[in-house]
Amino acid sequence: MIQPAITGSGVFTPESTITNAELVVAFNAYADRVNAENAAAIAAGTADPVPHSSADFILSASGIEQRHVMDKTGVLDPARMFPNLPARDDDSPSIMAEMAVDAIAKALAQAGRDASQVDLVICAASNHERAYPAIAVEIQKLIGAGGFAFDMNVACSSATFGIQAAADMVRSGSVTCAIVVSPEICSAHLEWRDRDCHFIFGDVATAVVIEPEARAKGAHFTIHGTRCATEFSNNIRNNNGFLRRTRDQMEDRRDMQFMQNGRKVFKEVLPMVSAHILGHLEDTGWQNDSLRRLWLHQANKTMNDFIGKKVLGRTPDDGEQPNILQDYANTSSAGSIIAFSKYSDDLQPGDRGVICSFGAGYSVGSVLVERA
Ligand code: CO8
C-alpha cells in the first residue's frame, strides 16, 4: 500500500467582510420594516413581531466576530437580505470554480507541483452551484489538470470525507496527485432573515494536495489514518433541490434555506465527535498526549473548547487548538482546513495532529497527520 501525505494547502478569502455590528444593524432594520407592515396583526395578537438581533449575543453564543462573504451589499440591504451574485453566461467560469482555482494555486505552490501533474480533483462542498456538469470537472479544465474529477457533498464534513476518498485512491495507486477543494458560498443558502442563524456562516474556499509521501518535494504531513462516520438526523437540513418546481408554494419557504435545531446539534454532536476522535486515536495506537494540534470544525467556540478538553483530557494550551471562526464564522467544510492551513507551518518533524470536521448528516470525519 502506498503511504499518502498532504503536501500543500491553500485558502481563498473573499475581500468583503461583515462585522457583527453591521449585520445586526441590517437585521434590525429588516425586523422594524416587517413589524411596521404587520402592525395591525401584531396588535391583534395574530402575528408575532420579529425580535431584534444583538451583537453581544452573537459573540457570546458563538465566538464569531465577523465573516467574509462574496457579496455584502445584498446581505446588508434590509429590503433584500441575501447576496447579489448575478448569473454568468455558460462560457464564463462559475463562481465556485473561480474561488477554487485561487485556493488550488496556493496549495499547488506549497506542494511544488504544476497543475498539469494533478490527476484527480474532488470538489467537496456543502452545496454546488448547479447539478451538472460537475463543478470539479470545470475546475479540472480551468487549471489544466488531467485524470478525472467529481463533486461530493457531506455538508460540513465534505472536506475530510474528500480527503479520505483521495487518500484511499493514493493508497491504492489509482491516482498520484489529488486535490480536494472546498469552495463554500454559505451566504447563498443561509437565511439572513432568521435571527437564530443569521450570524452563523461565511464564504471561503480551501484546497489540499494529497500525494504519495515518497513524491513529496518538501515539508509535508504524513496521513496516518482517515475515518468517516454518519448517523441520520433532521436537526440540520435544507430541503431545496431539483424537485422544487414539481411542488407548489416553494419559492420563499423557510426550509429552502439552512435550517437547524442548534441546541440539539450542540448536545448530540459533541459526544459523537469526542468519541470518534478518541476511538480513531486508540485504533491507530496514538496516545492523546502525543497530539500537538487539533484543527477542529469551526462552528462554535464553546463546542471546540469542549471537544479539545475531552480529547486531550485537559484544557488545551494556547495554540494547541487554533480557532479561526472569530474571523471567518462557520465556513462549513472549509473551517478545519483553514485552521490547518494557517496554523501548521510551525510544527516540527514528528509532531502529530488531528483534522476533524462534523455537521449535518450527522457526519464526522477525522484525519490523523504527522509532520515530516
Ligand atoms: N440575537 C439575540 N438573541 C438571540 C439571537 C440573536 N441573533 N438568536 C437567538 N437568540 C435568543 C433565542 O431566541 C433564545 O431566547 P429565549 O431563551 O428567550 O428562547 C436565546 O437567545 C438562546 O438561543 P439559543 O438557545 O438558540 O442559543 P444557543 O446558546 O444554543 O446558541 C447557536 C445558538 C450558536 C446556534 C448554538 O446552538 C450552536 O452553535 N449550535 C451548534 C450549531 C452547529 O454546529 N451547527 C452545525 C451546522 S453547520 C453544518 O452542518 C453545515 C450545513 C451546511 C452549510 C449551511 C450553509 C448556510
Short mmCIF file of C-alpha atoms and ligand atoms in Angstrom, two decimals:
data_model
loop_
_atom_site.label_atom_id
_atom_site.label_comp_id
_atom_site.label_asym_id
_atom_site.label_seq_id
_atom_site.Cartn_x
_atom_site.Cartn_y
_atom_site.Cartn_z
CA MET A 1 0.00 0.00 0.00
CA ILE A 2 1.28 3.48 -0.87
CA GLN A 3 1.66 5.96 2.01
CA PRO A 4 -0.35 9.19 1.34
CA ALA A 5 0.60 12.67 2.55
CA ILE A 6 -0.82 16.20 2.49
CA THR A 7 1.85 18.11 0.59
CA GLY A 8 0.15 21.51 0.27
CA SER A 9 -2.81 23.58 1.37
CA GLY A 10 -4.28 26.96 0.44
CA VAL A 11 -7.10 29.34 1.29
CA PHE A 12 -9.06 31.80 -0.86
CA THR A 13 -10.57 34.52 1.34
CA PRO A 14 -13.24 36.84 -0.17
CA GLU A 15 -12.36 40.53 0.25
CA SER A 16 -15.67 41.68 1.75
CA THR A 17 -16.31 41.29 5.47
CA ILE A 18 -19.44 41.83 7.55
CA THR A 19 -18.92 42.59 11.23
CA ASN A 20 -21.50 41.55 13.83
CA ALA A 21 -22.39 45.23 14.32
CA GLU A 22 -23.07 45.74 10.57
CA LEU A 23 -25.09 42.54 10.42
CA VAL A 24 -27.26 43.48 13.38
CA VAL A 25 -27.98 46.99 12.03
CA ALA A 26 -29.29 45.46 8.77
CA PHE A 27 -31.26 42.72 10.53
CA ASN A 28 -32.90 45.13 12.94
CA ALA A 29 -33.87 47.49 10.08
CA TYR A 30 -35.46 44.49 8.34
CA ALA A 31 -37.29 43.49 11.57
CA ASP A 32 -38.58 47.05 12.04
CA ARG A 33 -39.89 47.17 8.47
CA VAL A 34 -41.67 43.79 8.74
CA ASN A 35 -43.11 44.71 12.14
CA ALA A 36 -44.41 48.03 10.77
CA GLU A 37 -46.03 46.19 7.83
CA ASN A 38 -47.65 43.70 10.23
CA ALA A 39 -48.50 46.22 12.95
CA ALA A 40 -52.25 45.50 12.86
CA ALA A 41 -51.82 41.71 13.04
CA ILE A 42 -49.24 42.05 15.81
CA ALA A 43 -51.61 44.34 17.77
CA ALA A 44 -54.44 41.84 17.24
CA GLY A 45 -52.23 39.01 18.51
CA THR A 46 -52.44 37.06 15.23
CA ALA A 47 -48.76 37.61 14.28
CA ASP A 48 -45.55 37.64 16.34
CA PRO A 49 -43.17 40.56 15.97
CA VAL A 50 -39.68 39.78 14.60
CA PRO A 51 -37.37 40.29 17.60
CA HIS A 52 -34.14 42.31 17.26
CA SER A 53 -30.77 40.59 16.98
CA SER A 54 -27.82 41.51 19.21
CA ALA A 55 -24.07 41.66 18.52
CA ASP A 56 -23.35 40.79 22.16
CA PHE A 57 -25.48 37.62 21.88
CA ILE A 58 -23.73 36.58 18.68
CA LEU A 59 -20.26 36.91 20.18
CA SER A 60 -21.09 35.17 23.46
CA ALA A 61 -23.17 32.34 21.88
CA SER A 62 -20.74 31.56 19.05
CA GLY A 63 -17.37 33.33 19.36
CA ILE A 64 -17.90 34.82 15.87
CA GLU A 65 -16.80 38.46 15.33
CA GLN A 66 -17.11 38.80 11.55
CA ARG A 67 -17.49 36.78 8.36
CA HIS A 68 -16.09 37.06 4.81
CA VAL A 69 -18.70 37.00 2.03
CA MET A 70 -18.73 37.00 -1.77
CA ASP A 71 -21.21 39.93 -1.72
CA LYS A 72 -22.08 42.09 1.26
CA THR A 73 -24.34 44.69 -0.35
CA GLY A 74 -27.27 42.31 -0.94
CA VAL A 75 -26.94 40.76 2.53
CA LEU A 76 -26.92 44.16 4.25
CA ASP A 77 -29.82 45.58 2.23
CA PRO A 78 -32.84 45.27 4.59
CA ALA A 79 -35.11 45.05 1.54
CA ARG A 80 -33.17 42.07 0.12
CA MET A 81 -31.25 40.13 2.84
CA PHE A 82 -29.39 37.74 0.56
CA PRO A 83 -26.29 38.06 -1.63
CA ASN A 84 -26.36 39.61 -5.06
CA LEU A 85 -24.36 37.25 -7.29
CA PRO A 86 -25.53 37.82 -10.88
CA ALA A 87 -25.80 34.83 -13.21
CA ARG A 88 -22.87 34.35 -15.58
CA ASP A 89 -23.04 33.11 -19.14
CA ASP A 90 -22.15 29.46 -19.67
CA ASP A 91 -18.75 30.31 -21.17
CA SER A 92 -17.57 32.21 -18.06
CA PRO A 93 -16.11 30.37 -15.06
CA SER A 94 -18.72 29.59 -12.44
CA ILE A 95 -18.25 31.37 -9.10
CA MET A 96 -17.37 28.24 -7.13
CA ALA A 97 -14.82 27.23 -9.77
CA GLU A 98 -13.20 30.67 -9.68
CA MET A 99 -12.87 30.56 -5.87
CA ALA A 100 -11.50 27.02 -6.12
CA VAL A 101 -8.84 27.94 -8.71
CA ASP A 102 -7.38 30.57 -6.35
CA ALA A 103 -7.16 28.17 -3.37
CA ILE A 104 -5.74 25.38 -5.57
CA ALA A 105 -2.98 27.67 -6.96
CA LYS A 106 -1.81 28.38 -3.39
CA ALA A 107 -1.93 24.69 -2.39
CA LEU A 108 -0.05 23.56 -5.50
CA ALA A 109 2.61 26.26 -4.97
CA GLN A 110 3.20 24.91 -1.46
CA ALA A 111 3.43 21.36 -2.80
CA GLY A 112 5.82 22.49 -5.55
CA ARG A 113 3.53 20.98 -8.19
CA ASP A 114 2.24 22.15 -11.52
CA ALA A 115 -1.50 21.71 -12.20
CA SER A 116 -0.69 19.53 -15.22
CA GLN A 117 0.55 16.86 -12.76
CA VAL A 118 -2.85 16.68 -10.99
CA ASP A 119 -4.85 13.55 -11.89
CA LEU A 120 -7.83 13.90 -9.50
CA VAL A 121 -9.95 16.89 -8.47
CA ILE A 122 -12.66 16.40 -5.85
CA CYS A 123 -14.90 19.42 -5.29
CA ALA A 124 -16.15 18.64 -1.78
CA ALA A 125 -18.63 21.23 -0.50
CA SER A 126 -21.97 21.60 1.26
CA ASN A 127 -23.77 22.93 -1.82
CA HIS A 128 -22.99 23.11 -5.52
CA GLU A 129 -23.75 25.91 -7.93
CA ARG A 130 -25.51 23.60 -10.39
CA ALA A 131 -26.50 19.97 -10.71
CA TYR A 132 -24.25 19.21 -13.69
CA PRO A 133 -21.77 19.23 -15.26
CA ALA A 134 -19.77 18.78 -12.03
CA ILE A 135 -18.02 21.92 -10.77
CA ALA A 136 -14.96 19.69 -10.23
CA VAL A 137 -14.77 18.90 -13.95
CA GLU A 138 -14.90 22.62 -14.76
CA ILE A 139 -12.11 23.23 -12.21
CA GLN A 140 -10.06 20.41 -13.77
CA LYS A 141 -10.34 22.18 -17.15
CA LEU A 142 -9.63 25.68 -15.75
CA ILE A 143 -6.40 24.59 -14.02
CA GLY A 144 -5.29 22.30 -16.86
CA ALA A 145 -5.32 19.06 -14.84
CA GLY A 146 -5.54 15.56 -16.28
CA GLY A 147 -7.22 12.45 -14.90
CA PHE A 148 -10.77 12.81 -13.62
CA ALA A 149 -12.89 14.93 -11.29
CA PHE A 150 -16.14 14.72 -9.36
CA ASP A 151 -18.31 16.66 -6.89
CA MET A 152 -19.31 15.38 -3.50
CA ASN A 153 -21.39 16.74 -0.62
CA VAL A 154 -21.40 15.69 3.02
CA ALA A 155 -22.22 19.22 4.32
CA CYS A 156 -19.67 20.38 6.93
CA SER A 157 -17.75 17.10 6.69
CA SER A 158 -17.22 17.28 2.92
CA ALA A 159 -13.50 18.13 3.07
CA THR A 160 -12.48 15.35 5.47
CA PHE A 161 -14.64 12.81 3.61
CA GLY A 162 -13.00 14.05 0.40
CA ILE A 163 -9.54 13.61 1.96
CA GLN A 164 -10.44 10.03 2.90
CA ALA A 165 -11.58 9.32 -0.69
CA ALA A 166 -8.43 10.92 -2.20
CA ALA A 167 -6.08 9.29 0.33
CA ASP A 168 -7.64 5.87 -0.41
CA MET A 169 -7.03 6.36 -4.14
CA VAL A 170 -3.42 7.39 -3.48
CA ARG A 171 -3.01 4.36 -1.16
CA SER A 172 -4.25 2.01 -3.88
CA GLY A 173 -2.14 3.63 -6.60
CA SER A 174 -5.07 4.71 -8.78
CA VAL A 175 -4.07 8.42 -8.56
CA THR A 176 -0.76 10.18 -7.85
CA CYS A 177 -1.67 13.84 -7.31
CA ALA A 178 -5.12 14.59 -5.88
CA ILE A 179 -6.76 17.89 -5.00
CA VAL A 180 -9.62 18.19 -2.52
CA VAL A 181 -11.10 21.67 -2.91
CA SER A 182 -13.95 23.13 -0.85
CA PRO A 183 -15.44 26.37 -2.23
CA GLU A 184 -18.19 27.28 0.21
CA ILE A 185 -20.71 30.03 -0.61
CA CYS A 186 -22.67 29.56 2.62
CA SER A 187 -24.06 33.10 2.32
CA ALA A 188 -26.29 31.91 -0.54
CA HIS A 189 -28.03 29.15 1.40
CA LEU A 190 -28.18 30.88 4.78
CA GLU A 191 -31.49 32.50 5.82
CA TRP A 192 -30.30 36.00 6.73
CA ARG A 193 -33.85 36.92 7.90
CA ASP A 194 -33.81 34.39 10.76
CA ARG A 195 -32.11 35.83 13.85
CA ASP A 196 -31.41 32.34 15.28
CA CYS A 197 -28.95 31.60 12.49
CA HIS A 198 -28.27 34.80 10.51
CA PHE A 199 -24.85 35.24 12.11
CA ILE A 200 -23.51 31.71 11.70
CA PHE A 201 -21.94 31.40 8.22
CA GLY A 202 -19.36 32.94 5.89
CA ASP A 203 -17.76 32.24 2.49
CA VAL A 204 -14.28 30.88 1.66
CA ALA A 205 -12.51 28.21 -0.39
CA THR A 206 -9.81 25.79 0.77
CA ALA A 207 -7.70 23.25 -1.08
CA VAL A 208 -5.32 20.44 -0.10
CA VAL A 209 -2.94 18.42 -2.27
CA ILE A 210 -2.62 14.69 -1.49
CA GLU A 211 0.21 12.64 -2.98
CA PRO A 212 2.28 9.54 -2.25
CA GLU A 213 4.66 10.56 0.55
CA ALA A 214 7.60 9.30 -1.50
CA ARG A 215 6.88 12.02 -4.10
CA ALA A 216 6.69 14.91 -1.60
CA LYS A 217 9.06 17.70 -2.57
CA GLY A 218 9.39 19.34 0.84
CA ALA A 219 7.91 19.50 4.34
CA HIS A 220 4.55 17.72 4.42
CA PHE A 221 2.08 15.84 6.62
CA THR A 222 2.00 12.04 6.55
CA ILE A 223 -1.61 10.80 6.65
CA HIS A 224 -1.60 8.04 9.29
CA GLY A 225 -5.33 7.44 9.19
CA THR A 226 -8.68 8.69 7.93
CA ARG A 227 -12.05 7.79 9.43
CA CYS A 228 -15.60 8.86 8.50
CA ALA A 229 -18.90 8.18 10.28
CA THR A 230 -22.54 9.18 9.69
CA GLU A 231 -25.79 8.91 11.63
CA PHE A 232 -29.03 10.28 10.17
CA SER A 233 -30.57 13.36 11.83
CA ASN A 234 -33.07 16.03 10.73
CA ASN A 235 -31.57 18.62 13.06
CA ILE A 236 -29.58 20.30 10.27
CA ARG A 237 -31.48 20.27 6.99
CA ASN A 238 -32.06 22.12 3.71
CA ASN A 239 -35.00 20.88 1.59
CA ASN A 240 -34.09 22.79 -1.57
CA GLY A 241 -33.43 20.58 -4.56
CA PHE A 242 -34.33 19.59 -8.08
CA LEU A 243 -37.93 18.63 -7.21
CA ARG A 244 -38.65 22.25 -6.29
CA ARG A 245 -40.63 23.09 -9.43
CA THR A 246 -42.74 19.94 -9.08
CA ARG A 247 -44.22 21.25 -5.85
CA ASP A 248 -46.44 24.21 -5.05
CA GLN A 249 -45.53 27.27 -2.99
CA MET A 250 -41.82 26.50 -2.70
CA GLU A 251 -40.44 29.91 -3.69
CA ASP A 252 -39.94 31.58 -0.31
CA ARG A 253 -40.46 28.64 2.00
CA ARG A 254 -38.21 28.76 5.06
CA ASP A 255 -36.92 25.21 4.55
CA MET A 256 -35.46 26.11 1.14
CA GLN A 257 -32.54 27.56 3.16
CA PHE A 258 -30.37 26.23 6.00
CA MET A 259 -32.43 25.08 8.99
CA GLN A 260 -31.16 23.77 12.29
CA ASN A 261 -32.10 23.00 15.84
CA GLY A 262 -28.86 24.45 17.19
CA ARG A 263 -29.27 23.34 20.80
CA LYS A 264 -29.93 19.71 19.81
CA VAL A 265 -27.00 19.75 17.38
CA PHE A 266 -24.79 21.06 20.14
CA LYS A 267 -25.86 18.32 22.59
CA GLU A 268 -25.88 15.39 20.17
CA VAL A 269 -22.83 16.12 18.03
CA LEU A 270 -20.37 16.86 20.86
CA PRO A 271 -20.31 13.33 22.36
CA MET A 272 -20.29 11.82 18.86
CA VAL A 273 -17.21 13.84 17.83
CA SER A 274 -15.19 13.32 21.03
CA ALA A 275 -15.82 9.54 20.96
CA HIS A 276 -14.99 9.43 17.24
CA ILE A 277 -11.59 11.14 17.65
CA LEU A 278 -10.66 9.14 20.77
CA GLY A 279 -11.62 5.85 19.04
CA HIS A 280 -9.61 6.79 15.95
CA LEU A 281 -6.55 7.64 18.09
CA GLU A 282 -6.81 4.38 20.07
CA ASP A 283 -7.19 2.19 16.99
CA THR A 284 -4.13 3.89 15.44
CA GLY A 285 -2.09 3.32 18.62
CA TRP A 286 -1.74 7.05 19.32
CA GLN A 287 -1.95 8.43 22.87
CA ASN A 288 -3.84 11.70 23.25
CA ASP A 289 -0.78 13.24 24.97
CA SER A 290 1.21 12.77 21.74
CA LEU A 291 -1.01 15.32 19.92
CA ARG A 292 0.47 18.75 19.29
CA ARG A 293 -2.54 20.22 17.47
CA LEU A 294 -6.29 19.88 16.93
CA TRP A 295 -7.67 21.52 13.78
CA LEU A 296 -11.38 21.31 14.51
CA HIS A 297 -14.51 22.20 12.54
CA GLN A 298 -15.21 25.88 13.11
CA ALA A 299 -18.86 26.24 14.17
CA ASN A 300 -18.84 27.40 17.75
CA LYS A 301 -16.06 28.30 20.20
CA THR A 302 -17.71 26.65 23.21
CA MET A 303 -18.15 23.47 21.17
CA ASN A 304 -14.45 23.42 20.24
CA ASP A 305 -13.36 24.16 23.82
CA PHE A 306 -15.44 21.17 24.97
CA ILE A 307 -14.08 18.77 22.32
CA GLY A 308 -10.49 19.93 22.89
CA LYS A 309 -10.79 19.25 26.62
CA LYS A 310 -12.39 15.82 26.09
CA VAL A 311 -9.80 14.71 23.52
CA LEU A 312 -6.70 15.98 25.35
CA GLY A 313 -8.04 15.20 28.85
CA ARG A 314 -7.19 18.77 29.90
CA THR A 315 -7.77 22.36 28.78
CA PRO A 316 -5.79 22.89 25.55
CA ASP A 317 -2.82 25.27 25.86
CA ASP A 318 -2.69 28.42 23.72
CA GLY A 319 -2.18 27.46 20.09
CA GLU A 320 -2.90 23.74 20.53
CA GLN A 321 -6.45 24.13 19.18
CA PRO A 322 -6.46 27.18 16.91
CA ASN A 323 -9.81 28.85 16.18
CA ILE A 324 -10.41 30.90 13.05
CA LEU A 325 -14.19 31.25 13.46
CA GLN A 326 -13.87 34.69 15.05
CA ASP A 327 -12.68 35.98 11.63
CA TYR A 328 -14.44 33.61 9.18
CA ALA A 329 -17.56 32.37 11.10
CA ASN A 330 -18.67 28.84 10.19
CA THR A 331 -17.50 28.13 6.65
CA SER A 332 -18.93 24.61 6.63
CA SER A 333 -16.47 22.02 5.28
CA ALA A 334 -13.65 24.56 4.86
CA GLY A 335 -13.32 25.55 8.54
CA SER A 336 -10.97 22.83 9.81
CA ILE A 337 -8.85 23.17 6.64
CA ILE A 338 -8.47 26.96 7.10
CA ALA A 339 -7.25 26.26 10.67
CA PHE A 340 -4.87 23.57 9.33
CA SER A 341 -3.56 25.76 6.53
CA LYS A 342 -2.95 28.79 8.74
CA TYR A 343 -1.68 27.01 11.86
CA SER A 344 0.56 24.12 10.81
CA ASP A 345 3.82 25.62 9.46
CA ASP A 346 5.39 25.88 12.90
CA LEU A 347 5.10 22.13 13.63
CA GLN A 348 8.35 20.13 13.71
CA PRO A 349 9.07 16.68 12.20
CA GLY A 350 7.35 14.06 14.37
CA ASP A 351 4.65 16.47 15.65
CA ARG A 352 1.17 14.94 15.41
CA GLY A 353 -2.27 16.43 14.95
CA VAL A 354 -5.92 15.71 14.08
CA ILE A 355 -8.05 17.45 11.47
CA CYS A 356 -11.71 16.89 12.35
CA SER A 357 -14.94 18.20 10.86
CA PHE A 358 -18.54 17.48 11.76
CA GLY A 359 -22.05 18.66 10.97
CA ALA A 360 -25.19 17.87 9.01
CA GLY A 361 -25.95 14.23 8.37
CA TYR A 362 -24.92 13.91 11.18
CA SER A 363 -21.41 13.35 9.89
CA VAL A 364 -17.91 13.36 11.36
CA GLY A 365 -14.56 12.90 9.64
CA SER A 366 -11.07 12.74 11.15
CA VAL A 367 -7.61 12.74 9.59
CA LEU A 368 -4.54 11.84 11.71
CA VAL A 369 -1.40 13.54 10.43
CA GLU A 370 2.29 13.76 11.38
CA ARG A 371 4.73 16.45 10.25
CA ALA A 372 7.57 15.10 8.12
N1 CO8 B 1 -29.77 37.89 18.95
C1 CO8 B 1 -30.33 37.91 20.19
N2 CO8 B 1 -30.92 36.84 20.76
C2 CO8 B 1 -30.96 35.70 20.05
C3 CO8 B 1 -30.40 35.60 18.75
C4 CO8 B 1 -29.79 36.76 18.20
N3 CO8 B 1 -29.25 36.75 16.97
N4 CO8 B 1 -30.58 34.35 18.30
C5 CO8 B 1 -31.22 33.67 19.25
N5 CO8 B 1 -31.46 34.48 20.32
C6 CO8 B 1 -32.16 34.16 21.56
C7 CO8 B 1 -33.09 32.96 21.38
O1 CO8 B 1 -34.34 33.34 20.84
C8 CO8 B 1 -33.19 32.43 22.79
O2 CO8 B 1 -34.10 33.21 23.51
P1 CO8 B 1 -35.07 32.52 24.60
O3 CO8 B 1 -34.15 31.88 25.60
O4 CO8 B 1 -35.86 33.65 25.10
O5 CO8 B 1 -35.87 31.48 23.83
C9 CO8 B 1 -31.79 32.70 23.35
O6 CO8 B 1 -31.22 33.75 22.55
C10 CO8 B 1 -30.90 31.49 23.29
O7 CO8 B 1 -30.98 30.93 21.96
P2 CO8 B 1 -30.37 29.52 21.59
O8 CO8 B 1 -30.79 28.51 22.59
O9 CO8 B 1 -30.67 29.23 20.14
O10 CO8 B 1 -28.81 29.87 21.72
P3 CO8 B 1 -27.58 28.91 21.89
O11 CO8 B 1 -26.87 29.27 23.10
O12 CO8 B 1 -27.92 27.48 21.66
O13 CO8 B 1 -26.64 29.36 20.66
C11 CO8 B 1 -26.06 28.55 18.46
C12 CO8 B 1 -27.11 29.23 19.33
C13 CO8 B 1 -24.85 29.47 18.37
C14 CO8 B 1 -26.63 28.31 17.08
C15 CO8 B 1 -25.61 27.21 19.11
O14 CO8 B 1 -26.77 26.44 19.44
C16 CO8 B 1 -24.72 26.37 18.23
O15 CO8 B 1 -23.65 26.78 17.84
N6 CO8 B 1 -25.12 25.13 17.96
C17 CO8 B 1 -24.34 24.20 17.13
C18 CO8 B 1 -24.61 24.55 15.72
C19 CO8 B 1 -23.77 23.75 14.77
O16 CO8 B 1 -22.66 23.37 14.99
N7 CO8 B 1 -24.34 23.53 13.63
C20 CO8 B 1 -23.65 22.91 12.60
C21 CO8 B 1 -24.26 23.46 11.39
S1 CO8 B 1 -23.13 23.55 10.12
C22 CO8 B 1 -23.35 22.24 9.01
O17 CO8 B 1 -23.59 21.13 9.31
C23 CO8 B 1 -23.24 22.60 7.58
C24 CO8 B 1 -24.56 22.77 6.96
C25 CO8 B 1 -24.37 23.24 5.57
C26 CO8 B 1 -23.89 24.67 5.50
C27 CO8 B 1 -25.01 25.64 5.50
C28 CO8 B 1 -24.61 26.98 4.97
C29 CO8 B 1 -25.69 28.00 5.09
#
